[in-house]
Amino acid sequence: QVQLVESGGGLVQAGGSLRLSCAASGRTFGDYAIGWFRQAPGKEREFVATISWRGGSTSLTDSVKGRFTISRDNAKNTASLQMNSLKPEDTAVYYCAAGSYSRIVTDYNYWGQGTQVTVSS
C-alpha cells in the first residue's frame, strides 16, 4: 500500500521551468516503479515518464525528451519530475503513480490526486 501526493504545479510562461514532487507514505515506496502521467481537458490520460524500482532505468515520451527529467530518492520516499522549456501543450493535470515499470496506465496500482500545470504562451 502506497499513498502519493503531488505538489509543485502552477502557472508558468512558455520557456519556463517547474519541478513536480511526489511524496509517498507507507513502507513500500521502494518496491515500486514510479510513473508520471498527464491529462489535458477533454483528452485521455497519457504517459509522460517512468523510473524503475532502483532508479536505474528511465523512459520518457518523445515529446518531452530533452526537456523533462525524472528522478527518485527512495531514502526520502520522494520522486520528482523536472520540467524545463515548458510549452503550452504541456498544460495538463499531472499525476504520480506507483506500480510496474511501464508506459501503460493500467500497469500502475496507486495514484496521487494530481497537480495542475498551466503554461501560458
PDB file of C-alpha atoms in Angstrom:
ATOM      1  CA  GLN A   1       0.000   0.000   0.000  1.00  0.00           C
ATOM      2  CA  VAL A   2       1.350   3.382  -1.084  1.00  0.00           C
ATOM      3  CA  GLN A   3      -0.238   6.805  -0.785  1.00  0.00           C
ATOM      4  CA  LEU A   4       1.024   9.502  -3.145  1.00  0.00           C
ATOM      5  CA  VAL A   5       0.666  13.282  -3.066  1.00  0.00           C
ATOM      6  CA  GLU A   6       1.833  15.521  -5.909  1.00  0.00           C
ATOM      7  CA  SER A   7       2.893  19.124  -5.483  1.00  0.00           C
ATOM      8  CA  GLY A   8       4.747  21.833  -7.367  1.00  0.00           C
ATOM      9  CA  GLY A   9       2.280  22.608 -10.111  1.00  0.00           C
ATOM     10  CA  GLY A  10       1.306  26.122 -11.048  1.00  0.00           C
ATOM     11  CA  LEU A  11       1.230  28.741 -13.770  1.00  0.00           C
ATOM     12  CA  VAL A  12       4.373  29.398 -15.773  1.00  0.00           C
ATOM     13  CA  GLN A  13       5.187  31.187 -19.009  1.00  0.00           C
ATOM     14  CA  ALA A  14       6.347  29.272 -22.061  1.00  0.00           C
ATOM     15  CA  GLY A  15      10.050  28.518 -21.790  1.00  0.00           C
ATOM     16  CA  GLY A  16       9.946  28.400 -18.021  1.00  0.00           C
ATOM     17  CA  SER A  17      10.501  25.544 -15.605  1.00  0.00           C
ATOM     18  CA  LEU A  18       8.665  23.700 -12.870  1.00  0.00           C
ATOM     19  CA  ARG A  19       9.661  20.847 -10.604  1.00  0.00           C
ATOM     20  CA  LEU A  20       6.908  18.470  -9.556  1.00  0.00           C
ATOM     21  CA  SER A  21       7.291  16.414  -6.413  1.00  0.00           C
ATOM     22  CA  CYS A  22       5.633  13.146  -5.439  1.00  0.00           C
ATOM     23  CA  ALA A  23       5.649  12.412  -1.718  1.00  0.00           C
ATOM     24  CA  ALA A  24       4.857   8.874  -0.619  1.00  0.00           C
ATOM     25  CA  SER A  25       3.580   7.433   2.610  1.00  0.00           C
ATOM     26  CA  GLY A  26       3.599   3.797   3.565  1.00  0.00           C
ATOM     27  CA  ARG A  27       6.553   1.476   3.937  1.00  0.00           C
ATOM     28  CA  THR A  28       6.895   0.009   0.451  1.00  0.00           C
ATOM     29  CA  PHE A  29       7.721   3.003  -1.761  1.00  0.00           C
ATOM     30  CA  GLY A  30      10.996   1.462  -2.889  1.00  0.00           C
ATOM     31  CA  ASP A  31       9.259  -1.679  -4.150  1.00  0.00           C
ATOM     32  CA  TYR A  32       7.509   0.161  -6.993  1.00  0.00           C
ATOM     33  CA  ALA A  33       8.364   1.859 -10.216  1.00  0.00           C
ATOM     34  CA  ILE A  34       7.104   5.452 -10.374  1.00  0.00           C
ATOM     35  CA  GLY A  35       5.349   6.915 -13.366  1.00  0.00           C
ATOM     36  CA  TRP A  36       4.195  10.383 -14.317  1.00  0.00           C
ATOM     37  CA  PHE A  37       1.114  10.813 -16.491  1.00  0.00           C
ATOM     38  CA  ARG A  38      -0.822  13.862 -17.589  1.00  0.00           C
ATOM     39  CA  GLN A  39      -4.354  14.610 -18.688  1.00  0.00           C
ATOM     40  CA  ALA A  40      -5.449  17.733 -20.528  1.00  0.00           C
ATOM     41  CA  PRO A  41      -9.093  18.869 -20.628  1.00  0.00           C
ATOM     42  CA  GLY A  42     -11.123  16.701 -22.973  1.00  0.00           C
ATOM     43  CA  LYS A  43      -8.241  14.302 -23.615  1.00  0.00           C
ATOM     44  CA  GLU A  44      -7.305  10.886 -22.283  1.00  0.00           C
ATOM     45  CA  ARG A  45      -4.544  10.362 -19.766  1.00  0.00           C
ATOM     46  CA  GLU A  46      -1.152   9.986 -21.425  1.00  0.00           C
ATOM     47  CA  PHE A  47       2.233   8.671 -20.385  1.00  0.00           C
ATOM     48  CA  VAL A  48       4.989  11.165 -19.606  1.00  0.00           C
ATOM     49  CA  ALA A  49       7.834   9.389 -17.799  1.00  0.00           C
ATOM     50  CA  THR A  50       8.679   6.417 -15.607  1.00  0.00           C
ATOM     51  CA  ILE A  51      11.568   5.324 -13.408  1.00  0.00           C
ATOM     52  CA  SER A  52      12.355   1.806 -12.220  1.00  0.00           C
ATOM     53  CA  TRP A  53      12.400   0.461  -8.665  1.00  0.00           C
ATOM     54  CA  ARG A  54      16.079   1.246  -8.052  1.00  0.00           C
ATOM     55  CA  GLY A  55      16.120   4.234 -10.376  1.00  0.00           C
ATOM     56  CA  GLY A  56      18.498   2.623 -12.837  1.00  0.00           C
ATOM     57  CA  SER A  57      16.161   2.812 -15.814  1.00  0.00           C
ATOM     58  CA  THR A  58      14.002   5.639 -17.112  1.00  0.00           C
ATOM     59  CA  SER A  59      11.697   6.132 -20.044  1.00  0.00           C
ATOM     60  CA  LEU A  60      10.128   9.338 -21.349  1.00  0.00           C
ATOM     61  CA  THR A  61       7.622  10.051 -24.054  1.00  0.00           C
ATOM     62  CA  ASP A  62       9.147  11.561 -27.186  1.00  0.00           C
ATOM     63  CA  SER A  63       7.523  14.961 -26.797  1.00  0.00           C
ATOM     64  CA  VAL A  64       9.340  15.661 -23.506  1.00  0.00           C
ATOM     65  CA  LYS A  65      12.742  14.078 -24.160  1.00  0.00           C
ATOM     66  CA  GLY A  66      15.492  16.605 -23.645  1.00  0.00           C
ATOM     67  CA  ARG A  67      13.206  18.835 -21.593  1.00  0.00           C
ATOM     68  CA  PHE A  68      11.957  16.697 -18.677  1.00  0.00           C
ATOM     69  CA  THR A  69      13.921  14.601 -16.192  1.00  0.00           C
ATOM     70  CA  ILE A  70      12.506  12.007 -13.811  1.00  0.00           C
ATOM     71  CA  SER A  71      14.277  11.048 -10.595  1.00  0.00           C
ATOM     72  CA  ARG A  72      13.623   9.408  -7.243  1.00  0.00           C
ATOM     73  CA  ASP A  73      15.108   9.260  -3.769  1.00  0.00           C
ATOM     74  CA  ASN A  74      13.973   6.095  -2.035  1.00  0.00           C
ATOM     75  CA  ALA A  75      15.569   7.113   1.265  1.00  0.00           C
ATOM     76  CA  LYS A  76      13.292  10.173   1.342  1.00  0.00           C
ATOM     77  CA  ASN A  77      10.255   8.456  -0.204  1.00  0.00           C
ATOM     78  CA  THR A  78      10.067  11.048  -2.953  1.00  0.00           C
ATOM     79  CA  ALA A  79      10.070  11.224  -6.727  1.00  0.00           C
ATOM     80  CA  SER A  80      10.403  14.282  -8.930  1.00  0.00           C
ATOM     81  CA  LEU A  81       9.717  15.457 -12.445  1.00  0.00           C
ATOM     82  CA  GLN A  82      11.890  18.378 -13.503  1.00  0.00           C
ATOM     83  CA  MET A  83      10.228  20.177 -16.408  1.00  0.00           C
ATOM     84  CA  ASN A  84      12.243  22.686 -18.424  1.00  0.00           C
ATOM     85  CA  SER A  85      11.486  24.638 -21.594  1.00  0.00           C
ATOM     86  CA  LEU A  86       7.781  24.272 -20.967  1.00  0.00           C
ATOM     87  CA  LYS A  87       5.345  24.662 -23.840  1.00  0.00           C
ATOM     88  CA  PRO A  88       1.621  25.482 -23.831  1.00  0.00           C
ATOM     89  CA  GLU A  89       0.903  21.929 -24.987  1.00  0.00           C
ATOM     90  CA  ASP A  90       2.368  20.691 -21.686  1.00  0.00           C
ATOM     91  CA  THR A  91      -0.659  22.145 -19.894  1.00  0.00           C
ATOM     92  CA  ALA A  92      -2.443  19.351 -18.031  1.00  0.00           C
ATOM     93  CA  VAL A  93      -3.101  17.800 -14.670  1.00  0.00           C
ATOM     94  CA  TYR A  94      -0.025  15.746 -13.815  1.00  0.00           C
ATOM     95  CA  TYR A  95      -0.353  12.525 -11.839  1.00  0.00           C
ATOM     96  CA  CYS A  96       2.227  10.488  -9.979  1.00  0.00           C
ATOM     97  CA  ALA A  97       1.648   6.731  -9.908  1.00  0.00           C
ATOM     98  CA  ALA A  98       3.268   3.652  -8.367  1.00  0.00           C
ATOM     99  CA  GLY A  99       3.308   0.236  -9.990  1.00  0.00           C
ATOM    100  CA  SER A 100       5.200  -1.680 -12.634  1.00  0.00           C
ATOM    101  CA  TYR A 101       7.885  -0.110 -14.812  1.00  0.00           C
ATOM    102  CA  SER A 102       5.713   0.622 -17.802  1.00  0.00           C
ATOM    103  CA  ARG A 103       4.313   3.249 -20.149  1.00  0.00           C
ATOM    104  CA  ILE A 104       0.788   1.864 -19.715  1.00  0.00           C
ATOM    105  CA  VAL A 105      -1.758   3.429 -17.367  1.00  0.00           C
ATOM    106  CA  THR A 106      -3.235   0.112 -16.229  1.00  0.00           C
ATOM    107  CA  ASP A 107       0.141  -1.188 -15.019  1.00  0.00           C
ATOM    108  CA  TYR A 108       0.063   1.272 -12.115  1.00  0.00           C
ATOM    109  CA  ASN A 109      -1.770   0.410  -8.915  1.00  0.00           C
ATOM    110  CA  TYR A 110      -1.642   3.623  -6.900  1.00  0.00           C
ATOM    111  CA  TRP A 111      -2.270   7.202  -7.959  1.00  0.00           C
ATOM    112  CA  GLY A 112      -1.941  10.641  -6.478  1.00  0.00           C
ATOM    113  CA  GLN A 113      -4.617  13.321  -6.692  1.00  0.00           C
ATOM    114  CA  GLY A 114      -2.892  15.278  -9.437  1.00  0.00           C
ATOM    115  CA  THR A 115      -1.400  18.745  -9.668  1.00  0.00           C
ATOM    116  CA  GLN A 116      -2.299  21.354 -12.287  1.00  0.00           C
ATOM    117  CA  VAL A 117       0.379  22.658 -14.631  1.00  0.00           C
ATOM    118  CA  THR A 118      -0.582  25.586 -16.839  1.00  0.00           C
ATOM    119  CA  VAL A 119       1.828  27.016 -19.403  1.00  0.00           C
ATOM    120  CA  SER A 120       0.903  30.354 -20.931  1.00  0.00           C
ATOM    121  CA  SER A 121       2.047  31.493 -24.362  1.00  0.00           C
TER     122      SER A 121
END
